Amino acid sequence: MRTQIAAANWKMNLTYRQGEELLDEILDADIPLEAHQRVVFAVPFPYLIMVNSELADENNYFAAAQNCSDKRSGAYTGEVSAEMLQSINIRYAVIGHSERREYFSETNQALAQKAALCLEAGITPIFCCGEPLNIREAGTQNNYVKTQLEESLFGFSEGRISGIVIAYEPIWAIGTGKTATTEQAQEMHAFIRSVLEGKYGADVAEAIPILYGGSVKAGNAKELFRCPDVDGGLVGGASLIGADFIKIIHSLK
Ligand code: PGA
């Protein structure tokens, strides 16, 4: 079975104390994970060390950064490098979230750089892709997402690409309460896998987890995750409510 992942994306929410309490609530639920299942918490930079230490005794639970720099090191005030994340034992980083693309002008080319630096540092990039509403309405979402994948990821060798996780997040579904239907999610996930297969072959494409993101809730997670090409979710709003995220973890295949 492919790796299945429930990833929380806290975004710029929760104080340190609130973050600790939420994490405690979720860990207290003592959810047994199978070997192929992972839970990931993408939290603000100042909380990473705390989250990592809370998770130290947990199997298959990981902290993730929400971003990293496209530069290796040097005079880039305010940036955090992949190497810095590696130095505090961070194993995952969300790369190219649509909010970063939109509000911080991140390009496919810069994201290729970020993903490369993460992989070099032994950090799994959770690479986000997905189309805005006007593209979906025009029916050109497949080409749009294919270009995102090609421009950011297709410079990698077969060995390198196997170290990534993809998150398909249609922008029109993020924080809107408007979830993609299971048909829309499955269709795009299968398409993404076929694009990966075209470049890297079936074995590589079959092994890469593809998460769905965009208004995943306690009530719809099971249905979405049941789709054959949906390998879990990247969850914003519902990951801030302990009881809801616990249900979402339970919904993993
Ligand atoms: P949402 O956010 O679950 O609140 O829609 C998902 C995301 O942006 O990763």
GROMACS .gro file of C-alpha atoms and ligand atoms in nm:
model
  262
    1MET     CA    1   0.000   0.000   0.000
    2ARG     CA    2   0.122   0.349  -0.089
    3THR     CA    3   0.202   0.578   0.204
    4GLN     CA    4  -0.116   0.751   0.325
    5ILE     CA    5  -0.082   1.089   0.497
    6ALA     CA    6  -0.306   1.311   0.705
    7ALA     CA    7  -0.130   1.649   0.701
    8ALA     CA    8  -0.243   1.941   0.915
    9ASN     CA    9  -0.169   2.286   0.781
   10TRP     CA   10  -0.202   2.531   1.068
   11LYS     CA   11  -0.111   2.826   0.843
   12MET     CA   12  -0.068   3.147   1.049
   13ASN     CA   13  -0.305   3.037   1.326
   14LEU     CA   14  -0.275   2.952   1.697
   15THR     CA   15  -0.044   3.087   1.962
   16TYR     CA   16   0.235   2.863   2.090
   17ARG     CA   17   0.025   2.758   2.390
   18GLN     CA   18  -0.282   2.689   2.175
   19GLY     CA   19  -0.066   2.484   1.942
   20GLU     CA   20   0.063   2.275   2.231
   21GLU     CA   21  -0.289   2.216   2.360
   22LEU     CA   22  -0.418   2.111   2.018
   23LEU     CA   23  -0.129   1.872   1.970
   24ASP     CA   24  -0.184   1.723   2.317
   25GLU     CA   25  -0.551   1.669   2.242
   26ILE     CA   26  -0.470   1.485   1.921
   27LEU     CA   27  -0.190   1.275   2.072
   28ASP     CA   28  -0.408   1.188   2.372
   29ALA     CA   29  -0.645   1.016   2.131
   30ASP     CA   30  -0.368   0.756   2.088
   31ILE     CA   31  -0.464   0.670   1.733
   32PRO     CA   32  -0.286   0.355   1.624
   33LEU     CA   33  -0.126   0.408   1.283
   34GLU     CA   34  -0.044   0.130   1.046
   35ALA     CA   35   0.307   0.110   0.898
   36HIS     CA   36   0.199   0.285   0.575
   37GLN     CA   37   0.019   0.571   0.751
   38ARG     CA   38   0.166   0.907   0.857
   39VAL     CA   39   0.040   1.215   1.038
   40VAL     CA   40   0.217   1.542   0.965
   41PHE     CA   41   0.177   1.880   1.135
   42ALA     CA   42   0.282   2.178   0.923
   43VAL     CA   43   0.327   2.449   1.183
   44PRO     CA   44   0.479   2.798   1.204
   45PHE     CA   45   0.861   2.801   1.222
   46PRO     CA   46   0.885   2.900   1.592
   47TYR     CA   47   0.683   2.593   1.692
   48LEU     CA   48   0.882   2.330   1.501
   49ILE     CA   49   1.117   2.232   1.782
   50MET     CA   50   0.831   2.204   2.031
   51VAL     CA   51   0.624   1.989   1.793
   52ASN     CA   52   0.922   1.767   1.714
   53SER     CA   53   0.990   1.709   2.080
   54GLU     CA   54   0.622   1.632   2.153
   55LEU     CA   55   0.630   1.379   1.870
   56ALA     CA   56   0.962   1.222   1.967
   57ASP     CA   57   0.803   0.908   2.112
   58GLU     CA   58   0.532   0.872   1.849
   59ASN     CA   59   0.568   0.642   1.552
   60ASN     CA   60   0.486   0.791   1.212
   61TYR     CA   61   0.402   1.139   1.341
   62PHE     CA   62   0.611   1.424   1.198
   63ALA     CA   63   0.648   1.800   1.212
   64ALA     CA   64   0.665   1.995   0.885
   65ALA     CA   65   0.768   2.345   0.791
   66GLN     CA   66   0.517   2.543   0.585
   67ASN     CA   67   0.785   2.685   0.358
   68CYS     CA   68   1.158   2.713   0.311
   69SER     CA   69   1.389   2.944   0.122
   70ASP     CA   70   1.485   2.897  -0.241
   71LYS     CA   71   1.834   3.012  -0.142
   72ARG     CA   72   2.096   2.793   0.019
   73SER     CA   73   2.224   3.040   0.281
   74GLY     CA   74   2.349   3.394   0.319
   75ALA     CA   75   2.219   3.749   0.335
   76TYR     CA   76   1.845   3.683   0.300
   77THR     CA   77   1.692   3.843   0.608
   78GLY     CA   78   1.383   3.665   0.734
   79GLU     CA   79   1.434   3.348   0.533
   80VAL     CA   80   1.474   2.993   0.667
   81SER     CA   81   1.682   2.745   0.469
   82ALA     CA   82   1.630   2.374   0.410
   83GLU     CA   83   1.964   2.312   0.579
   84MET     CA   84   1.841   2.493   0.893
   85LEU     CA   85   1.532   2.271   0.897
   86GLN     CA   86   1.752   1.965   0.856
   87SER     CA   87   1.963   2.082   1.148
   88ILE     CA   88   1.660   2.062   1.380
   89ASN     CA   89   1.554   1.724   1.236
   90ILE     CA   90   1.259   1.836   1.029
   91ARG     CA   91   1.158   1.573   0.776
   92TYR     CA   92   0.881   1.743   0.575
   93ALA     CA   93   0.815   2.087   0.426
   94VAL     CA   94   0.509   2.217   0.244
   95ILE     CA   95   0.629   2.378  -0.078
   96GLY     CA   96   0.431   2.598  -0.314
   97HIS     CA   97   0.107   2.631  -0.123
   98SER     CA   98  -0.132   2.840  -0.334
   99GLU     CA   99  -0.130   3.112  -0.068
  100ARG     CA  100   0.245   3.143  -0.108
  101ARG     CA  101   0.217   3.142  -0.485
  102GLU     CA  102  -0.051   3.412  -0.471
  103TYR     CA  103   0.056   3.641  -0.183
  104PHE     CA  104   0.431   3.591  -0.201
  105SER     CA  105   0.468   3.558  -0.577
  106GLU     CA  106   0.630   3.216  -0.571
  107THR     CA  107   0.695   3.091  -0.924
  108ASN     CA  108   0.724   2.736  -1.055
  109GLN     CA  109   1.096   2.803  -1.107
  110ALA     CA  110   1.154   2.919  -0.746
  111LEU     CA  111   0.962   2.615  -0.626
  112ALA     CA  112   1.187   2.385  -0.829
  113GLN     CA  113   1.475   2.536  -0.634
  114LYS     CA  114   1.301   2.494  -0.297
  115ALA     CA  115   1.211   2.132  -0.371
  116ALA     CA  116   1.570   2.061  -0.480
  117LEU     CA  117   1.716   2.210  -0.162
  118CYS     CA  118   1.471   2.012   0.053
  119LEU     CA  119   1.551   1.685  -0.119
  120GLU     CA  120   1.921   1.751  -0.083
  121ALA     CA  121   1.868   1.805   0.289
  122GLY     CA  122   1.669   1.481   0.326
  123ILE     CA  123   1.341   1.669   0.369
  124THR     CA  124   1.030   1.545   0.189
  125PRO     CA  125   0.867   1.831   0.002
  126ILE     CA  126   0.488   1.824   0.011
  127PHE     CA  127   0.459   1.994  -0.326
  128CYS     CA  128   0.128   2.176  -0.376
  129CYS     CA  129  -0.035   2.223  -0.713
  130GLY     CA  130  -0.385   2.313  -0.825
  131GLU     CA  131  -0.583   2.546  -1.045
  132PRO     CA  132  -0.780   2.865  -0.974
  133LEU     CA  133  -1.153   2.887  -1.042
  134ASN     CA  134  -1.130   3.054  -1.384
  135ILE     CA  135  -0.907   2.774  -1.512
  136ARG     CA  136  -1.147   2.509  -1.382
  137GLU     CA  137  -1.437   2.692  -1.544
  138ALA     CA  138  -1.250   2.707  -1.873
  139GLY     CA  139  -1.188   2.331  -1.845
  140THR     CA  140  -0.810   2.366  -1.883
  141GLN     CA  141  -0.714   2.246  -1.533
  142ASN     CA  142  -0.521   1.943  -1.657
  143ASN     CA  143  -0.282   2.147  -1.866
  144TYR     CA  144  -0.244   2.403  -1.589
  145VAL     CA  145  -0.147   2.143  -1.328
  146LYS     CA  146   0.075   1.957  -1.576
  147THR     CA  147   0.275   2.276  -1.635
  148GLN     CA  148   0.316   2.327  -1.259
  149LEU     CA  149   0.454   1.973  -1.227
  150GLU     CA  150   0.678   2.001  -1.532
  151GLU     CA  151   0.829   2.337  -1.441
  152SER     CA  152   0.891   2.256  -1.075
  153LEU     CA  153   0.962   1.885  -1.060
  154PHE     CA  154   1.063   1.743  -1.393
  155GLY     CA  155   1.427   1.844  -1.356
  156PHE     CA  156   1.466   1.571  -1.094
  157SER     CA  157   1.609   1.228  -1.155
  158GLU     CA  158   1.396   0.919  -1.096
  159GLY     CA  159   1.571   0.859  -0.765
  160ARG     CA  160   1.506   1.212  -0.645
  161ILE     CA  161   1.142   1.243  -0.751
  162SER     CA  162   1.059   0.934  -0.546
  163GLY     CA  163   1.129   1.142  -0.235
  164ILE     CA  164   0.838   1.379  -0.284
  165VAL     CA  165   0.473   1.397  -0.188
  166ILE     CA  166   0.226   1.587  -0.406
  167ALA     CA  167  -0.078   1.773  -0.275
  168TYR     CA  168  -0.348   1.861  -0.526
  169GLU     CA  169  -0.534   2.163  -0.393
  170PRO     CA  170  -0.785   2.325  -0.627
  171ILE     CA  171  -0.769   2.691  -0.520
  172TRP     CA  172  -1.146   2.731  -0.548
  173ALA     CA  173  -1.185   2.468  -0.275
  174ILE     CA  174  -0.937   2.611  -0.022
  175GLY     CA  175  -1.103   2.763   0.282
  176THR     CA  176  -1.425   2.804   0.087
  177GLY     CA  177  -1.619   2.507   0.222
  178LYS     CA  178  -1.656   2.406  -0.142
  179THR     CA  179  -1.489   2.066  -0.167
  180ALA     CA  180  -1.408   1.902  -0.498
  181THR     CA  181  -1.638   1.607  -0.558
  182THR     CA  182  -1.481   1.265  -0.520
  183GLU     CA  183  -1.506   1.232  -0.900
  184GLN     CA  184  -1.320   1.561  -0.956
  185ALA     CA  185  -1.052   1.466  -0.702
  186GLN     CA  186  -1.003   1.113  -0.834
  187GLU     CA  187  -0.994   1.234  -1.194
  188MET     CA  188  -0.721   1.492  -1.126
  189HIS     CA  189  -0.520   1.259  -0.903
  190ALA     CA  190  -0.526   0.991  -1.171
  191PHE     CA  191  -0.422   1.254  -1.425
  192ILE     CA  192  -0.130   1.369  -1.207
  193ARG     CA  193  -0.021   1.007  -1.170
  194SER     CA  194  -0.038   0.960  -1.547
  195VAL     CA  195   0.178   1.269  -1.599
  196LEU     CA  196   0.433   1.128  -1.353
  197GLU     CA  197   0.415   0.793  -1.529
  198GLY     CA  198   0.478   0.956  -1.867
  199LYS     CA  199   0.800   1.106  -1.738
  200TYR     CA  200   0.925   0.855  -1.480
  201GLY     CA  201   0.747   0.526  -1.554
  202ALA     CA  202   0.473   0.333  -1.378
  203ASP     CA  203   0.673   0.210  -1.077
  204VAL     CA  204   0.776   0.559  -0.971
  205ALA     CA  205   0.431   0.707  -1.039
  206GLU     CA  206   0.257   0.433  -0.843
  207ALA     CA  207   0.469   0.495  -0.534
  208ILE     CA  208   0.425   0.874  -0.500
  209PRO     CA  209   0.156   0.976  -0.250
  210ILE     CA  210  -0.088   1.236  -0.385
  211LEU     CA  211  -0.287   1.416  -0.114
  212TYR     CA  212  -0.606   1.610  -0.171
  213GLY     CA  213  -0.650   1.953  -0.010
  214GLY     CA  214  -0.935   2.201  -0.010
  215SER     CA  215  -1.209   2.196   0.255
  216VAL     CA  216  -1.134   1.846   0.378
  217LYS     CA  217  -1.356   1.802   0.683
  218ALA     CA  218  -1.433   1.531   0.938
  219GLY     CA  219  -1.750   1.456   0.741
  220ASN     CA  220  -1.602   1.416   0.392
  221ALA     CA  221  -1.251   1.281   0.455
  222LYS     CA  222  -1.341   0.914   0.441
  223GLU     CA  223  -1.521   0.947   0.110
  224LEU     CA  224  -1.234   1.144  -0.045
  225PHE     CA  225  -0.959   0.919   0.090
  226ARG     CA  226  -1.143   0.613  -0.040
  227CYS     CA  227  -1.068   0.722  -0.400
  228PRO     CA  228  -0.797   0.491  -0.535
  229ASP     CA  229  -0.555   0.772  -0.624
  230VAL     CA  230  -0.619   0.992  -0.318
  231ASP     CA  231  -0.360   0.910  -0.054
  232GLY     CA  232  -0.481   1.131   0.230
  233GLY     CA  233  -0.522   1.504   0.270
  234LEU     CA  234  -0.364   1.840   0.340
  235VAL     CA  235  -0.606   1.997   0.583
  236GLY     CA  236  -0.633   2.363   0.683
  237GLY     CA  237  -0.938   2.477   0.879
  238ALA     CA  238  -1.043   2.136   1.010
  239SER     CA  239  -0.692   2.064   1.138
  240LEU     CA  240  -0.734   2.340   1.397
  241ILE     CA  241  -1.014   2.149   1.571
  242GLY     CA  242  -0.878   1.849   1.763
  243ALA     CA  243  -1.189   1.629   1.738
  244ASP     CA  244  -1.217   1.693   1.365
  245PHE     CA  245  -0.855   1.622   1.282
  246ILE     CA  246  -0.873   1.303   1.489
  247LYS     CA  247  -1.164   1.187   1.270
  248ILE     CA  248  -0.965   1.280   0.961
  249ILE     CA  249  -0.670   1.069   1.079
  250HIS     CA  250  -0.911   0.780   1.138
  251SER     CA  251  -1.028   0.822   0.777
  252LEU     CA  252  -0.691   0.722   0.628
  253LYS     CA  253  -0.691   0.405   0.421
  254PGA     P1  254  -0.869   2.423   0.398
  254PGA     O1  255  -0.718   2.452   0.357
  254PGA     O2  256  -0.874   2.281   0.447
  254PGA     O3  257  -0.900   2.522   0.506
  254PGA     O4  258  -0.953   2.441   0.275
  254PGA     C1  259  -0.642   2.355   0.291
  254PGA     C2  260  -0.505   2.410   0.261
  254PGA     O5  261  -0.495   2.528   0.227
  254PGA     O6  262  -0.403   2.339   0.270
   0.00000   0.00000   0.00000
